[in-house]
Tab-separated table of C-alpha atoms in Angstrom:
chain	number	residue	atom	x	y	z
R	1	MET	CA	117.474	117.375	93.361
R	2	VAL	CA	118.980	116.744	89.934
R	3	GLN	CA	117.456	119.019	87.331
R	4	ALA	CA	116.783	117.014	84.171
R	5	PHE	CA	115.823	120.057	82.117
R	6	ALA	CA	117.637	123.095	80.807
R	7	SER	CA	117.092	126.534	82.273
R	8	THR	CA	116.397	128.036	78.846
R	9	ALA	CA	112.988	129.682	78.880
R	10	LEU	CA	110.794	128.903	75.906
R	11	ASP	CA	109.039	132.235	75.568
R	12	ARG	CA	107.964	134.702	72.924
R	13	SER	CA	111.541	135.870	72.458
R	14	SER	CA	112.809	132.349	71.717
R	15	SER	CA	109.735	131.007	69.941
R	16	PRO	CA	109.808	130.690	66.136
R	17	ASN	CA	106.343	132.259	66.163
R	18	PRO	CA	105.932	135.124	68.682
R	19	THR	CA	102.182	134.556	68.965
R	20	PRO	CA	100.912	131.018	68.309
R	21	PRO	CA	98.155	130.557	65.746
R	22	LEU	CA	95.005	130.051	67.775
R	23	THR	CA	93.056	127.582	65.674
R	24	GLY	CA	93.096	124.685	63.235
R	25	ASN	CA	96.037	122.938	61.590
R	26	PRO	CA	98.484	125.844	62.071
R	27	LEU	CA	97.818	125.586	65.806
R	28	LYS	CA	98.443	121.827	65.762
R	29	THR	CA	101.751	122.357	63.941
R	30	TYR	CA	102.794	125.010	66.441
R	31	LEU	CA	101.853	122.812	69.410
R	32	ALA	CA	103.745	119.815	68.015
R	33	HIS	CA	106.878	121.948	67.727
R	34	LEU	CA	106.295	123.418	71.184
R	35	SER	CA	105.937	119.994	72.810
R	36	ASP	CA	109.100	118.779	71.047
R	37	ARG	CA	111.062	121.661	72.520
R	38	ILE	CA	109.688	121.085	76.013
R	39	ILE	CA	110.532	117.375	75.787
R	40	ALA	CA	114.043	118.392	74.696
R	41	GLY	CA	114.433	120.356	77.930
R	42	GLU	CA	113.281	123.915	77.326
R	43	GLN	CA	110.980	125.607	79.816
R	44	LEU	CA	107.767	127.304	78.792
R	45	GLY	CA	107.851	130.936	79.893
R	46	ARG	CA	105.060	133.041	81.355
R	47	SER	CA	104.168	135.123	78.291
R	48	ALA	CA	104.098	132.093	75.994
R	49	ALA	CA	101.918	130.231	78.497
R	50	LEU	CA	99.525	133.181	78.662
R	51	ASP	CA	99.282	133.102	74.869
R	52	LEU	CA	98.135	129.481	75.113
R	53	THR	CA	95.321	130.455	77.491
R	54	LYS	CA	93.657	132.239	74.549
R	55	ILE	CA	92.989	128.914	72.816
R	56	GLU	CA	89.242	128.279	72.737
R	57	GLY	CA	86.812	125.797	71.209
R	58	GLU	CA	86.653	122.101	72.003
R	59	ALA	CA	88.697	120.925	69.007
R	60	ASP	CA	91.563	123.346	69.637
R	61	ILE	CA	91.587	122.706	73.393
R	62	LEU	CA	91.845	118.980	72.620
R	63	ALA	CA	94.803	119.784	70.342
R	64	LEU	CA	96.452	121.521	73.297
R	65	CYS	CA	95.687	118.453	75.417
R	66	GLU	CA	97.280	116.187	72.809
R	67	ALA	CA	100.502	118.217	72.962
R	68	ALA	CA	100.495	118.067	76.760
R	69	ASP	CA	99.911	114.318	76.685
R	70	ARG	CA	102.949	113.877	74.418
R	71	VAL	CA	104.999	115.693	77.044
R	72	ARG	CA	103.542	113.505	79.804
R	73	ALA	CA	104.361	110.293	77.948
R	74	ALA	CA	107.908	111.388	77.125
R	75	CYS	CA	108.771	112.898	80.510
R	76	CYS	CA	106.813	110.710	82.951
R	77	GLY	CA	105.876	107.437	81.222
R	78	ASN	CA	102.584	105.556	81.457
R	79	VAL	CA	102.409	104.834	85.195
R	80	VAL	CA	99.618	106.745	86.941
R	81	ASP	CA	100.396	107.490	90.584
R	82	LEU	CA	97.577	106.274	92.862
R	83	CYS	CA	97.066	107.886	96.267
R	84	SER	CA	94.304	107.837	98.879
R	85	ILE	CA	93.594	110.271	101.725
R	86	VAL	CA	91.951	110.124	105.142
R	87	ASN	CA	90.590	113.012	107.175
R	88	ILE	CA	92.066	112.227	110.598
R	89	LYS	CA	90.619	115.330	112.305
R	90	SER	CA	87.702	117.301	110.906
R	91	GLY	CA	85.812	120.556	111.397
R	92	ASN	CA	86.074	123.630	113.645
R	93	CYS	CA	89.121	124.824	111.709
R	94	SER	CA	90.486	128.228	112.722
R	95	GLU	CA	91.203	129.248	109.121
R	96	ASN	CA	88.711	130.936	106.786
R	97	CYS	CA	89.552	129.309	103.436
R	98	SER	CA	86.543	130.260	101.293
R	99	PHE	CA	86.269	126.872	99.593
R	100	CYS	CA	86.345	124.718	102.722
R	101	SER	CA	83.338	123.458	104.649
R	102	GLN	CA	85.492	122.585	107.685
R	103	SER	CA	86.072	126.230	108.620
R	104	ALA	CA	84.637	127.431	111.935
R	105	HIS	CA	84.021	130.755	110.181
R	106	HIS	CA	81.541	129.186	107.743
R	107	PRO	CA	80.875	125.504	108.473
R	108	GLY	CA	79.331	123.807	105.475
R	109	GLU	CA	76.082	121.921	105.636
R	110	ASN	CA	76.531	118.383	106.983
R	111	SER	CA	80.305	118.820	107.290
R	112	PRO	CA	81.662	116.256	109.778
R	113	VAL	CA	83.241	117.413	113.046
R	114	TYR	CA	85.423	115.076	115.114
R	115	GLU	CA	88.713	114.995	117.005
R	116	LEU	CA	91.795	112.988	116.067
R	117	LYS	CA	90.906	109.473	114.945
R	118	THR	CA	92.418	106.531	116.779
R	119	LYS	CA	95.451	104.742	115.447
R	120	ALA	CA	93.318	101.630	114.889
R	121	ASP	CA	90.817	103.559	112.746
R	122	ILE	CA	93.537	105.129	110.609
R	123	LEU	CA	95.343	101.800	110.177
R	124	ALA	CA	92.143	100.143	109.007
R	125	GLN	CA	91.668	102.827	106.381
R	126	ALA	CA	95.299	102.533	105.290
R	127	GLN	CA	94.824	98.814	104.768
R	128	ALA	CA	91.640	99.432	102.768
R	129	ALA	CA	93.426	101.995	100.611
R	130	SER	CA	96.235	99.535	99.921
R	131	ALA	CA	93.711	96.855	98.972
R	132	ALA	CA	92.099	99.336	96.557
R	133	GLY	CA	95.415	99.775	94.730
R	134	ALA	CA	96.720	103.012	96.270
R	135	LYS	CA	100.475	103.200	96.744
R	136	ARG	CA	100.400	106.183	99.086
R	137	PHE	CA	98.058	107.124	101.930
R	138	CYS	CA	97.875	110.704	103.193
R	139	LEU	CA	96.870	111.598	106.752
R	140	VAL	CA	95.102	114.969	106.564
R	141	SER	CA	94.210	117.161	109.553
R	142	GLN	CA	92.295	120.431	109.767
R	143	GLY	CA	93.843	123.564	111.246
R	144	ARG	CA	96.552	126.052	110.394
R	145	GLY	CA	99.214	123.557	111.357
R	146	ILE	CA	100.977	121.533	114.011
R	147	LYS	CA	103.416	124.450	114.186
R	148	TYR	CA	100.795	126.162	116.342
R	149	ASN	CA	99.832	123.235	118.588
R	150	SER	CA	99.951	123.711	122.325
R	151	PRO	CA	103.200	122.448	123.900
R	152	LYS	CA	101.004	120.100	125.928
R	153	SER	CA	99.364	118.600	122.856
R	154	GLN	CA	100.186	114.976	122.155
R	155	GLU	CA	98.567	114.927	118.709
R	156	PHE	CA	101.787	115.224	116.708
R	157	ALA	CA	103.413	112.408	118.699
R	158	GLU	CA	100.320	110.249	118.141
R	159	ILE	CA	100.398	110.928	114.403
R	160	LEU	CA	104.097	110.046	114.198
R	161	GLU	CA	103.409	106.779	116.013
R	162	THR	CA	100.570	106.009	113.582
R	163	VAL	CA	102.906	106.696	110.644
R	164	ARG	CA	105.446	104.231	112.051
R	165	GLU	CA	102.718	101.626	112.539
R	166	ILE	CA	101.487	102.011	108.952
R	167	ILE	CA	105.030	101.487	107.690
R	168	ALA	CA	105.506	98.452	109.928
R	169	THR	CA	102.226	96.701	109.114
R	170	THR	CA	101.226	97.634	105.545
R	171	ALA	CA	102.732	97.957	102.082
R	172	ILE	CA	101.420	101.500	101.588
R	173	LYS	CA	103.576	104.626	102.012
R	174	PRO	CA	102.186	107.154	104.521
R	175	CYS	CA	102.155	110.851	103.640
R	176	CYS	CA	100.894	113.734	105.772
R	177	ALA	CA	99.048	117.036	105.370
R	178	LEU	CA	99.075	118.645	108.800
R	179	GLY	CA	99.393	122.306	107.851
R	180	GLU	CA	102.369	124.496	108.645
R	181	VAL	CA	105.440	122.847	110.176
R	182	THR	CA	108.672	124.082	111.717
R	183	PRO	CA	112.056	122.806	110.470
R	184	GLU	CA	112.247	120.611	113.592
R	185	GLN	CA	108.823	119.095	112.937
R	186	ALA	CA	109.764	118.438	109.324
R	187	GLU	CA	112.830	116.534	110.554
R	188	ALA	CA	110.654	114.517	112.944
R	189	LEU	CA	108.311	113.599	110.084
R	190	ARG	CA	111.235	112.427	107.962
R	191	GLU	CA	112.666	110.378	110.827
R	192	ALA	CA	109.257	108.698	111.300
R	193	GLY	CA	109.283	107.661	107.641
R	194	VAL	CA	107.233	110.356	105.882
R	195	THR	CA	108.672	110.858	102.394
R	196	ARG	CA	106.003	113.168	100.918
R	197	TYR	CA	103.926	115.944	102.504
R	198	ASN	CA	100.964	117.838	101.056
R	199	HIS	CA	100.652	121.591	101.580
R	200	ASN	CA	98.768	123.315	98.774
R	201	LEU	CA	99.464	126.893	97.726
R	202	GLU	CA	95.802	126.877	96.530
R	203	THR	CA	96.178	129.770	94.041
R	204	SER	CA	98.571	132.535	92.988
R	205	GLU	CA	100.123	134.886	95.528
R	206	ASN	CA	98.131	137.717	93.934
R	207	TYR	CA	94.727	136.013	94.310
R	208	PHE	CA	95.332	134.305	97.653
R	209	PRO	CA	93.924	137.164	99.808
R	210	GLU	CA	90.608	136.786	97.965
R	211	ILE	CA	90.385	133.192	99.235
R	212	VAL	CA	92.073	133.233	102.675
R	213	THR	CA	92.787	136.074	105.108
R	214	THR	CA	93.684	134.236	108.337
R	215	HIS	CA	97.154	133.394	107.043
R	216	GLN	CA	99.436	134.404	104.191
R	217	TRP	CA	100.559	132.726	100.965
R	218	ARG	CA	104.161	133.154	102.096
R	219	ASP	CA	103.412	131.115	105.228
R	220	ARG	CA	102.660	128.181	102.947
R	221	VAL	CA	105.825	128.736	100.937
R	222	GLU	CA	107.880	128.693	104.142
R	223	THR	CA	106.479	125.291	105.108
R	224	ILE	CA	107.259	123.863	101.669
R	225	LYS	CA	110.840	125.074	102.017
R	226	ASN	CA	111.090	123.551	105.497
R	227	LEU	CA	109.904	120.195	104.152
R	228	LYS	CA	112.287	120.153	101.226
R	229	ALA	CA	115.195	121.170	103.461
R	230	ALA	CA	114.420	118.102	105.585
R	231	GLY	CA	114.494	115.847	102.507
R	232	ILE	CA	110.723	115.349	102.220
R	233	GLN	CA	109.080	115.525	98.799
R	234	ALA	CA	106.648	118.427	98.460
R	235	CYS	CA	103.115	117.770	97.222
R	236	SER	CA	101.577	121.165	96.494
R	237	GLY	CA	98.977	122.389	94.043
R	238	GLY	CA	95.753	124.309	94.025
R	239	ILE	CA	92.087	124.607	93.171
R	240	MET	CA	90.750	125.669	89.789
R	241	GLY	CA	87.402	127.436	89.541
R	242	MET	CA	87.470	129.807	92.537
R	243	GLY	CA	87.125	132.910	90.372
R	244	GLU	CA	90.832	133.199	89.648
R	245	SER	CA	92.124	134.441	86.283
R	246	TRP	CA	94.214	132.557	83.761
R	247	GLN	CA	97.142	134.690	84.868
R	248	ASP	CA	96.629	133.381	88.399
R	249	ARG	CA	96.657	129.786	87.151
R	250	VAL	CA	99.861	130.309	85.178
R	251	ASP	CA	101.496	132.101	88.111
R	252	LEU	CA	100.581	129.250	90.460
R	253	ALA	CA	102.233	126.741	88.128
R	254	LEU	CA	105.338	128.915	87.853
R	255	ALA	CA	105.558	129.282	91.645
R	256	LEU	CA	105.388	125.501	92.025
R	257	ARG	CA	108.114	125.139	89.385
R	258	GLU	CA	110.337	127.609	91.229
R	259	LEU	CA	109.837	125.671	94.488
R	260	GLU	CA	110.695	122.422	92.668
R	261	VAL	CA	107.743	120.552	94.145
R	262	GLU	CA	107.545	116.910	93.128
R	263	SER	CA	103.777	116.342	93.110
R	264	VAL	CA	101.025	118.776	92.042
R	265	PRO	CA	97.391	118.025	92.971
R	266	LEU	CA	94.902	119.841	90.750
R	267	ASN	CA	91.550	120.203	92.478
R	268	LEU	CA	88.472	121.361	90.573
R	269	LEU	CA	86.166	123.349	92.828
R	270	ASN	CA	83.107	121.365	93.857
R	271	PRO	CA	81.187	124.167	95.639
R	272	ARG	CA	80.051	123.356	99.182
R	273	GLN	CA	76.843	124.906	100.455
R	274	GLY	CA	77.434	127.218	103.392
R	275	THR	CA	80.882	128.367	102.234
R	276	PRO	CA	81.644	131.737	100.578
R	277	LEU	CA	82.256	129.919	97.283
R	278	GLY	CA	79.159	127.779	97.629
R	279	ALA	CA	77.334	129.638	94.848
R	280	GLU	CA	80.190	129.514	92.307
R	281	ASN	CA	79.323	127.980	88.960
R	282	PRO	CA	81.248	124.755	88.313
R	283	LEU	CA	84.191	125.086	85.969
R	284	ASP	CA	83.458	124.169	82.354
R	285	PRO	CA	85.095	120.753	81.689
R	286	TYR	CA	86.998	122.030	78.656
R	287	GLN	CA	88.363	124.973	80.619
R	288	ALA	CA	89.496	122.450	83.232
R	289	LEU	CA	91.208	120.459	80.481
R	290	LYS	CA	92.951	123.601	79.234
R	291	ALA	CA	94.232	124.274	82.755
R	292	ILE	CA	95.480	120.691	83.126
R	293	ALA	CA	97.291	120.867	79.792
R	294	LEU	CA	98.938	124.183	80.679
R	295	PHE	CA	100.162	122.813	84.003
R	296	ARG	CA	101.717	119.852	82.170
R	297	LEU	CA	103.460	122.069	79.631
R	298	LEU	CA	104.791	124.283	82.436
R	299	LEU	CA	105.664	121.304	84.683
R	300	PRO	CA	106.763	118.570	82.265
R	301	GLN	CA	108.245	116.146	84.824
R	302	GLN	CA	106.085	116.739	87.890
R	303	ILE	CA	103.520	114.249	89.134
R	304	LEU	CA	100.274	115.979	88.075
R	305	ARG	CA	97.375	114.648	90.112
R	306	TYR	CA	93.639	114.543	89.431
R	307	ALA	CA	92.318	115.481	92.875
R	308	GLY	CA	89.041	116.651	94.428
R	309	GLY	CA	86.148	117.584	92.170
R	310	ARG	CA	87.096	115.585	89.104
R	311	GLU	CA	83.951	113.480	89.224
R	312	ALA	CA	81.651	116.467	89.791
R	313	VAL	CA	83.259	118.752	87.185
R	314	MET	CA	84.432	116.324	84.510
R	315	GLY	CA	81.640	113.741	84.705
R	316	GLU	CA	81.816	111.411	81.706
R	317	LEU	CA	84.801	113.395	80.366
R	318	GLN	CA	87.139	112.273	83.164
R	319	HIS	CA	89.145	110.198	80.700
R	320	LEU	CA	90.138	113.335	78.793
R	321	GLY	CA	92.112	114.603	81.793
R	322	LEU	CA	94.256	111.491	81.544
R	323	GLN	CA	94.856	112.449	77.916
R	324	ALA	CA	95.760	116.041	78.785
R	325	GLY	CA	98.828	115.539	80.959
R	326	ILE	CA	97.528	113.957	84.186
R	327	ASN	CA	99.674	111.111	85.542
R	328	ALA	CA	98.271	110.699	89.061
R	329	MET	CA	94.903	110.296	90.769
R	330	LEU	CA	93.376	110.391	94.204
R	331	VAL	CA	91.319	107.229	94.558
R	332	GLY	CA	88.469	106.638	96.968
R	333	HIS	CA	86.807	109.406	98.971
R	334	TYR	CA	88.024	112.954	99.619
R	335	LEU	CA	87.987	114.996	102.828
R	336	THR	CA	84.338	116.054	102.899
R	337	THR	CA	82.992	114.656	99.607
R	338	LEU	CA	82.633	111.201	98.104
R	339	GLY	CA	84.720	109.893	95.236
R	340	GLN	CA	83.875	107.125	92.804
R	341	PRO	CA	84.626	103.423	93.402
R	342	PRO	CA	88.315	102.497	92.900
R	343	GLU	CA	87.243	99.724	90.506
R	344	ARG	CA	85.920	102.366	88.128
R	345	ASP	CA	89.242	104.206	88.235
R	346	ARG	CA	91.176	101.019	87.525
R	347	ALA	CA	88.890	100.244	84.573
R	348	LEU	CA	89.401	103.787	83.279
R	349	LEU	CA	93.189	103.437	83.376
R	350	GLU	CA	93.073	100.054	81.673
R	351	SER	CA	90.878	101.418	78.878
R	352	LEU	CA	93.507	104.090	78.159
R	353	GLY	CA	96.495	101.747	78.241
R	354	LEU	CA	97.773	103.230	81.501
R	355	GLU	CA	99.036	101.429	84.596
R	356	GLY	CA	98.267	102.281	88.213
R	357	GLY	CA	101.286	102.410	90.483
R	358	GLU	CA	103.826	104.917	91.733
R	359	ALA	CA	104.952	107.513	89.192
R	360	PRO	CA	108.552	108.761	89.004
R	361	ILE	CA	109.453	112.099	90.578
R	362	PRO	CA	111.174	114.789	88.472
R	363	GLY	CA	114.577	113.646	87.318
R	364	ASP	CA	113.884	109.927	87.791
R	365	TYR	CA	112.298	109.130	84.426
R	366	PRO	CA	114.774	108.500	81.555
R	367	VAL	CA	113.693	111.214	79.117
R	368	SER	CA	115.027	110.265	75.687
């Protein structure tokens, strides 16, 4: 992939001000200069990003968001990437992810359980997603991954056939999220027509064992590398609000930058009753905005996607995320929770002067 940015790290050592002013007009001046340098191709370093996490108060967080939005406009343009997902197999998952109600270790209340949906069912949902304005449609399955399927299992072959059928009969681009894959399976996905695959890191390597113990963070990294080696775009992000620190959030963004992922979904924890994180307090909307802005400043050209939990956490402030660096949205329903009507999302974009479509991947937008 062509790198459209310099390798110079914009950090305390290279910053004109080792520690940014944390409030008022001096902060705005600092952030304007910082965003200019990021647009020009410099990378925000870890220590400088951690300094920005100290910004507090609604007015100053909105100033940080304004700087991030300048970077989004300059590096990505005004097209907001629209994607929809379908849960093609649900429940009884072998993994113990603390946030997920599909786990067999702690099934959430009223969490659906069913085997692989039929090709006809998935095609119907793909057509509905296309009609709602989505440009991509992701087939999501529970479980650690198809890497561990029985040799006798026909599920992967059925999914590949469904992918081919979606390509042949609709205008929407199919993506997949089927857990861990081998290099050979990644090649098979590419040959079937999959151009983007979701596999979230979820959180930093340091915090991951607090959230999942049935597999390792490095297992997820290996799958992302397998996908990229096969020529498939990597869609990988995480969940904010699981008890992680600001250092964990910054380290997640830096790990995604190092892996050169193209698309970054940012989920905001919407606690599910029955799961270990079911009693977590929802993230404060302005802290969510600060996280979004930091991800944009650390990942200036990546597709940064509003994902699960935005309605529950952001409420009537959803529009501010689209003014803090977001340039992509999941539309329609999520895996185990309901989203808002696509018409409301389209109206929201129109009110902000943004256009729904397919956003450019890093290196494809002509940064001036």
